[in-house]
mmCIF file of C-alpha atoms in Angstrom:
data_model
loop_
_atom_site.group_PDB
_atom_site.id
_atom_site.type_symbol
_atom_site.label_atom_id
_atom_site.label_comp_id
_atom_site.label_asym_id
_atom_site.label_seq_id
_atom_site.Cartn_x
_atom_site.Cartn_y
_atom_site.Cartn_z
ATOM 1 C CA GLN Q 1 110.037 98.432 124.584
ATOM 2 C CA SER Q 2 106.892 99.856 123.014
ATOM 3 C CA VAL Q 3 105.055 102.650 124.700
ATOM 4 C CA LEU Q 4 101.856 100.691 124.057
ATOM 5 C CA THR Q 5 101.700 97.139 125.375
ATOM 6 C CA GLN Q 6 100.055 94.295 123.542
ATOM 7 C CA PRO Q 7 100.158 90.669 124.264
ATOM 8 C CA PRO Q 8 102.673 88.816 121.868
ATOM 9 C CA SER Q 9 100.186 86.318 120.827
ATOM 10 C CA VAL Q 10 96.639 85.101 121.028
ATOM 11 C CA SER Q 11 94.756 82.115 119.581
ATOM 12 C CA ALA Q 12 91.389 80.727 119.226
ATOM 13 C CA ALA Q 13 89.398 78.227 117.154
ATOM 14 C CA PRO Q 14 87.573 79.098 113.934
ATOM 15 C CA GLY Q 15 84.296 80.684 114.520
ATOM 16 C CA GLN Q 16 85.187 81.738 118.071
ATOM 17 C CA LYS Q 17 85.799 85.197 119.290
ATOM 18 C CA VAL Q 18 89.223 86.848 120.449
ATOM 19 C CA THR Q 19 90.147 90.152 121.993
ATOM 20 C CA ILE Q 20 93.541 91.956 121.727
ATOM 21 C CA SER Q 21 94.394 94.382 124.379
ATOM 22 C CA CYS Q 22 96.500 97.498 124.003
ATOM 23 C CA SER Q 23 97.528 99.379 127.200
ATOM 24 C CA GLY Q 24 98.891 102.768 127.354
ATOM 25 C CA SER Q 25 98.785 106.033 129.305
ATOM 26 C CA SER Q 26 96.990 109.241 129.726
ATOM 27 C CA SER Q 27 99.291 110.982 127.164
ATOM 28 C CA ASN Q 28 98.423 108.473 124.404
ATOM 29 C CA ILE Q 29 95.503 106.241 124.587
ATOM 30 C CA GLY Q 30 93.713 108.083 127.377
ATOM 31 C CA ASN Q 31 93.416 111.335 125.403
ATOM 32 C CA ASN Q 32 93.708 110.302 121.738
ATOM 33 C CA TYR Q 33 92.025 108.279 119.106
ATOM 34 C CA VAL Q 34 93.160 104.641 118.692
ATOM 35 C CA SER Q 35 93.696 102.864 115.412
ATOM 36 C CA TRP Q 36 94.104 99.235 114.744
ATOM 37 C CA TYR Q 37 96.004 97.562 111.918
ATOM 38 C CA GLN Q 38 96.134 94.107 110.347
ATOM 39 C CA GLN Q 39 99.249 92.945 108.636
ATOM 40 C CA LEU Q 40 98.960 89.637 106.803
ATOM 41 C CA PRO Q 41 102.263 87.747 105.949
ATOM 42 C CA GLY Q 42 104.119 89.373 103.170
ATOM 43 C CA THR Q 43 101.588 92.472 102.793
ATOM 44 C CA ALA Q 44 101.439 96.024 103.907
ATOM 45 C CA PRO Q 45 99.447 97.016 107.068
ATOM 46 C CA LYS Q 46 95.868 97.585 106.618
ATOM 47 C CA VAL Q 47 93.488 99.898 108.837
ATOM 48 C CA LEU Q 48 90.846 97.895 110.550
ATOM 49 C CA ILE Q 49 89.606 100.509 113.057
ATOM 50 C CA TYR Q 50 89.956 104.221 113.153
ATOM 51 C CA GLU Q 51 88.983 106.925 115.610
ATOM 52 C CA THR Q 52 88.890 104.110 118.371
ATOM 53 C CA ASN Q 53 85.669 102.330 117.172
ATOM 54 C CA LYS Q 54 84.980 103.117 113.483
ATOM 55 C CA ARG Q 55 85.470 100.834 110.665
ATOM 56 C CA PRO Q 56 86.475 101.782 107.214
ATOM 57 C CA SER Q 57 84.257 100.642 104.368
ATOM 58 C CA GLY Q 58 84.915 97.188 103.261
ATOM 59 C CA ILE Q 59 85.833 96.063 106.874
ATOM 60 C CA PRO Q 60 83.433 93.447 108.050
ATOM 61 C CA ASP Q 61 81.554 94.126 111.233
ATOM 62 C CA ARG Q 62 83.284 91.101 112.873
ATOM 63 C CA PHE Q 63 86.043 93.683 113.721
ATOM 64 C CA SER Q 64 85.220 96.135 116.515
ATOM 65 C CA GLY Q 65 87.233 98.639 118.614
ATOM 66 C CA SER Q 66 86.683 100.060 122.033
ATOM 67 C CA LYS Q 67 88.521 102.044 124.666
ATOM 68 C CA SER Q 68 88.201 102.473 128.471
ATOM 69 C CA GLY Q 69 90.479 104.834 130.214
ATOM 70 C CA THR Q 70 94.093 104.232 129.053
ATOM 71 C CA SER Q 71 93.444 100.813 127.468
ATOM 72 C CA ALA Q 72 91.899 99.867 124.215
ATOM 73 C CA THR Q 73 90.774 96.721 122.759
ATOM 74 C CA LEU Q 74 90.278 95.050 119.322
ATOM 75 C CA GLY Q 75 87.516 92.426 119.066
ATOM 76 C CA ILE Q 76 87.299 89.879 116.319
ATOM 77 C CA THR Q 77 84.296 87.419 116.135
ATOM 78 C CA GLY Q 78 83.566 84.568 113.805
ATOM 79 C CA LEU Q 79 87.362 83.882 113.384
ATOM 80 C CA GLN Q 80 88.460 82.571 110.087
ATOM 81 C CA THR Q 81 91.877 81.003 109.069
ATOM 82 C CA GLY Q 82 92.339 84.273 106.902
ATOM 83 C CA ASP Q 83 92.333 86.305 110.087
ATOM 84 C CA GLU Q 84 95.850 84.873 110.982
ATOM 85 C CA ALA Q 85 98.019 87.976 110.869
ATOM 86 C CA ASP Q 86 99.928 90.437 113.169
ATOM 87 C CA TYR Q 87 97.756 93.078 114.799
ATOM 88 C CA TYR Q 88 98.801 96.615 115.842
ATOM 89 C CA CYS Q 89 97.313 99.356 117.931
ATOM 90 C CA GLY Q 90 98.499 102.837 117.343
ATOM 91 C CA THR Q 91 97.815 106.389 118.474
ATOM 92 C CA TRP Q 92 99.353 109.769 119.105
ATOM 93 C CA ASP Q 93 101.340 110.555 122.223
ATOM 94 C CA SER Q 94 100.632 114.102 123.115
ATOM 95 C CA SER Q 95 103.688 114.345 125.549
ATOM 96 C CA LEU Q 96 106.159 112.830 123.283
ATOM 97 C CA SER Q 97 104.832 114.369 119.975
ATOM 98 C CA VAL Q 98 105.249 111.084 118.195
ATOM 99 C CA VAL Q 99 102.916 108.337 116.843
ATOM 100 C CA VAL Q 100 103.215 105.170 118.885
ATOM 101 C CA PHE Q 101 102.380 101.555 117.920
ATOM 102 C CA GLY Q 102 102.039 98.599 120.197
ATOM 103 C CA GLY Q 103 104.487 95.706 119.837
ATOM 104 C CA GLY Q 104 102.091 93.768 117.835
ATOM 105 C CA THR Q 105 99.995 90.701 118.466
ATOM 106 C CA LYS Q 106 100.164 87.486 116.434
ATOM 107 C CA LEU Q 107 96.835 85.936 115.957
ATOM 108 C CA THR Q 108 96.804 82.143 115.397
ATOM 109 C CA VAL Q 109 93.351 80.678 114.260
ATOM 110 C CA LEU Q 110 93.792 76.918 115.407
ATOM 111 C CA GLU Y 1 93.024 103.980 92.097
ATOM 112 C CA VAL Y 2 94.536 105.339 95.192
ATOM 113 C CA GLN Y 3 98.125 104.150 95.446
ATOM 114 C CA LEU Y 4 101.476 104.705 97.073
ATOM 115 C CA VAL Y 5 104.702 103.275 95.514
ATOM 116 C CA GLU Y 6 107.911 103.443 97.430
ATOM 117 C CA SER Y 7 111.356 103.098 95.770
ATOM 118 C CA GLY Y 8 114.989 103.672 96.577
ATOM 119 C CA GLY Y 9 115.785 100.990 98.935
ATOM 120 C CA GLY Y 10 118.930 98.784 98.812
ATOM 121 C CA LEU Y 11 122.040 97.704 100.488
ATOM 122 C CA VAL Y 12 124.276 100.457 102.018
ATOM 123 C CA GLN Y 13 127.244 100.267 104.376
ATOM 124 C CA PRO Y 14 127.055 101.660 107.931
ATOM 125 C CA GLY Y 15 127.450 105.499 107.962
ATOM 126 C CA GLY Y 16 126.093 105.643 104.454
ATOM 127 C CA SER Y 17 123.218 107.517 102.940
ATOM 128 C CA LEU Y 18 120.002 106.603 101.109
ATOM 129 C CA ARG Y 19 117.041 108.480 99.692
ATOM 130 C CA LEU Y 20 113.705 106.937 99.657
ATOM 131 C CA SER Y 21 110.822 108.034 97.450
ATOM 132 C CA CYS Y 22 107.207 107.549 97.588
ATOM 133 C CA ALA Y 23 105.027 108.132 94.508
ATOM 134 C CA ALA Y 24 101.469 108.970 95.157
ATOM 135 C CA SER Y 25 98.484 108.583 92.692
ATOM 136 C CA GLY Y 26 94.757 108.692 92.673
ATOM 137 C CA PHE Y 27 94.216 111.483 95.175
ATOM 138 C CA THR Y 28 94.954 115.114 95.738
ATOM 139 C CA PHE Y 29 98.363 114.616 97.315
ATOM 140 C CA ASN Y 30 98.852 118.238 98.634
ATOM 141 C CA SER Y 31 95.780 117.775 100.724
ATOM 142 C CA TYR Y 32 97.114 114.939 102.722
ATOM 143 C CA SER Y 33 99.630 114.529 105.503
ATOM 144 C CA MET Y 34 102.040 111.656 104.996
ATOM 145 C CA ASN Y 35 104.181 109.477 107.057
ATOM 146 C CA TRP Y 36 107.164 107.024 107.028
ATOM 147 C CA VAL Y 37 106.829 103.780 108.960
ATOM 148 C CA ARG Y 38 109.193 100.821 109.059
ATOM 149 C CA ARG Y 39 109.314 97.310 110.273
ATOM 150 C CA ALA Y 40 112.595 95.740 111.098
ATOM 151 C CA PRO Y 41 112.976 92.004 110.559
ATOM 152 C CA GLY Y 42 111.406 90.100 113.471
ATOM 153 C CA LYS Y 43 110.123 93.322 114.982
ATOM 154 C CA GLY Y 44 106.997 95.458 114.922
ATOM 155 C CA LEU Y 45 105.850 98.512 113.409
ATOM 156 C CA GLU Y 46 107.792 101.646 114.127
ATOM 157 C CA TRP Y 47 106.558 105.280 113.093
ATOM 158 C CA ILE Y 48 109.446 107.410 112.006
ATOM 159 C CA SER Y 49 108.335 110.582 110.555
ATOM 160 C CA TYR Y 50 105.383 112.782 109.668
ATOM 161 C CA ILE Y 51 104.926 115.749 107.367
ATOM 162 C CA SER Y 52 101.745 117.811 106.856
ATOM 163 C CA GLY Y 53 100.358 118.758 103.465
ATOM 164 C CA GLY Y 54 101.977 121.872 103.181
ATOM 165 C CA SER Y 55 105.265 120.900 104.767
ATOM 166 C CA GLY Y 56 104.637 123.275 107.681
ATOM 167 C CA THR Y 57 104.558 120.557 110.416
ATOM 168 C CA ILE Y 58 107.186 117.866 110.612
ATOM 169 C CA TYR Y 59 107.628 115.350 113.393
ATOM 170 C CA TYR Y 60 110.367 112.575 113.904
ATOM 171 C CA ALA Y 61 110.882 109.723 116.126
ATOM 172 C CA ASP Y 62 113.769 110.003 118.470
ATOM 173 C CA SER Y 63 115.500 106.979 116.856
ATOM 174 C CA VAL Y 64 116.008 108.991 113.612
ATOM 175 C CA LYS Y 65 116.042 112.640 114.692
ATOM 176 C CA GLY Y 66 119.109 114.393 113.369
ATOM 177 C CA ARG Y 67 119.753 111.661 110.884
ATOM 178 C CA PHE Y 68 116.720 111.448 108.753
ATOM 179 C CA THR Y 69 114.835 114.253 106.689
ATOM 180 C CA ILE Y 70 111.366 114.044 105.618
ATOM 181 C CA SER Y 71 110.290 116.162 102.668
ATOM 182 C CA ARG Y 72 107.687 116.385 99.885
ATOM 183 C CA ASP Y 73 107.252 117.815 96.436
ATOM 184 C CA ASN Y 74 103.460 118.328 95.830
ATOM 185 C CA ALA Y 75 104.093 119.346 92.171
ATOM 186 C CA LYS Y 76 105.475 115.821 91.673
ATOM 187 C CA ASN Y 77 103.113 114.022 94.109
ATOM 188 C CA SER Y 78 106.168 112.698 95.798
ATOM 189 C CA LEU Y 79 107.268 112.158 99.395
ATOM 190 C CA TYR Y 80 110.812 111.654 100.305
ATOM 191 C CA LEU Y 81 113.073 110.414 103.148
ATOM 192 C CA GLN Y 82 116.778 111.324 103.111
ATOM 193 C CA MET Y 83 118.467 108.938 105.472
ATOM 194 C CA ASN Y 84 122.067 109.714 106.608
ATOM 195 C CA SER Y 85 124.469 108.176 109.018
ATOM 196 C CA LEU Y 86 122.841 104.808 108.649
ATOM 197 C CA ARG Y 87 123.195 102.183 111.191
ATOM 198 C CA ALA Y 88 122.577 98.390 111.230
ATOM 199 C CA GLU Y 89 119.540 98.936 113.282
ATOM 200 C CA ASP Y 90 118.030 100.941 110.452
ATOM 201 C CA THR Y 91 117.700 97.782 108.482
ATOM 202 C CA ALA Y 92 113.981 97.497 107.778
ATOM 203 C CA LEU Y 93 111.012 97.459 105.294
ATOM 204 C CA TYR Y 94 110.144 101.142 104.900
ATOM 205 C CA TYR Y 95 106.452 101.945 104.155
ATOM 206 C CA CYS Y 96 105.001 105.326 103.303
ATOM 207 C CA ALA Y 97 101.413 105.819 104.693
ATOM 208 C CA ARG Y 98 98.806 108.532 104.226
ATOM 209 C CA GLY Y 99 97.182 110.134 107.477
ATOM 210 C CA ARG Y 100 97.298 112.714 110.137
ATOM 211 C CA VAL Y 101 99.013 111.730 113.412
ATOM 212 C CA TYR Y 102 95.802 111.967 115.121
ATOM 213 C CA ASP Y 103 94.003 109.752 112.699
ATOM 214 C CA ALA Y 104 94.489 106.408 111.197
ATOM 215 C CA PHE Y 105 96.908 105.803 108.286
ATOM 216 C CA ASP Y 106 94.352 104.647 105.670
ATOM 217 C CA ILE Y 107 96.637 104.055 102.574
ATOM 218 C CA TRP Y 108 99.932 102.196 102.684
ATOM 219 C CA GLY Y 109 102.598 101.530 100.026
ATOM 220 C CA GLN Y 110 104.091 98.064 99.568
ATOM 221 C CA GLY Y 111 107.342 98.969 101.053
ATOM 222 C CA THR Y 112 111.030 99.334 100.089
ATOM 223 C CA MET Y 113 113.775 97.190 101.777
ATOM 224 C CA VAL Y 114 116.764 99.020 103.353
ATOM 225 C CA THR Y 115 119.598 96.951 104.485
ATOM 226 C CA VAL Y 116 122.593 98.431 106.354
ATOM 227 C CA SER Y 117 125.490 96.062 106.389
ATOM 228 C CA SER Y 118 129.171 95.921 105.566
#
């Protein structure tokens, strides 16, 4: 059971928009930065969003991050078949003194 | 090119030990904190350990505390994970990743597979 809760799967058609939620608590999301990672099949995870809403260089602006209270959201617009992957949120838990990840969300682009 | 390359994985019996290594290149290794993250078959990412640049701060996940030891040799640009008392549930692809616990992990290796089975 993950400390952060994500939906197991989401799906949408090419060109559409999808959001992936990540729910936590005041000891993690509520008071720390959130990161989002994309893991394509057979590859290592790649950071999409850092410090809750910032994109590393090379990450297209189709990807966005936001936070409200103890929940964070990853948004992906203009979906492409190449976006099919597992997506994870992650943050520091100040009470547990551990890094926590969500259980992961599998994105299917229909 | 900034790169992390893991090695040392393999098949080990329950109760056995294994030492993973992560070779860093393309950046000033001693200036960066490092982590070990694993992904078990059919499961999600699980962070397991962190070490600061100077080795002064170390954290472990409860699932490995007392069994795994993280260390680094800045002169060799290398990160290590000593794994003892291995269990079947430690079977996973182990990644090293660069980053502080409060920030994102911005560089990841390709992973090394550890299989614990008799």
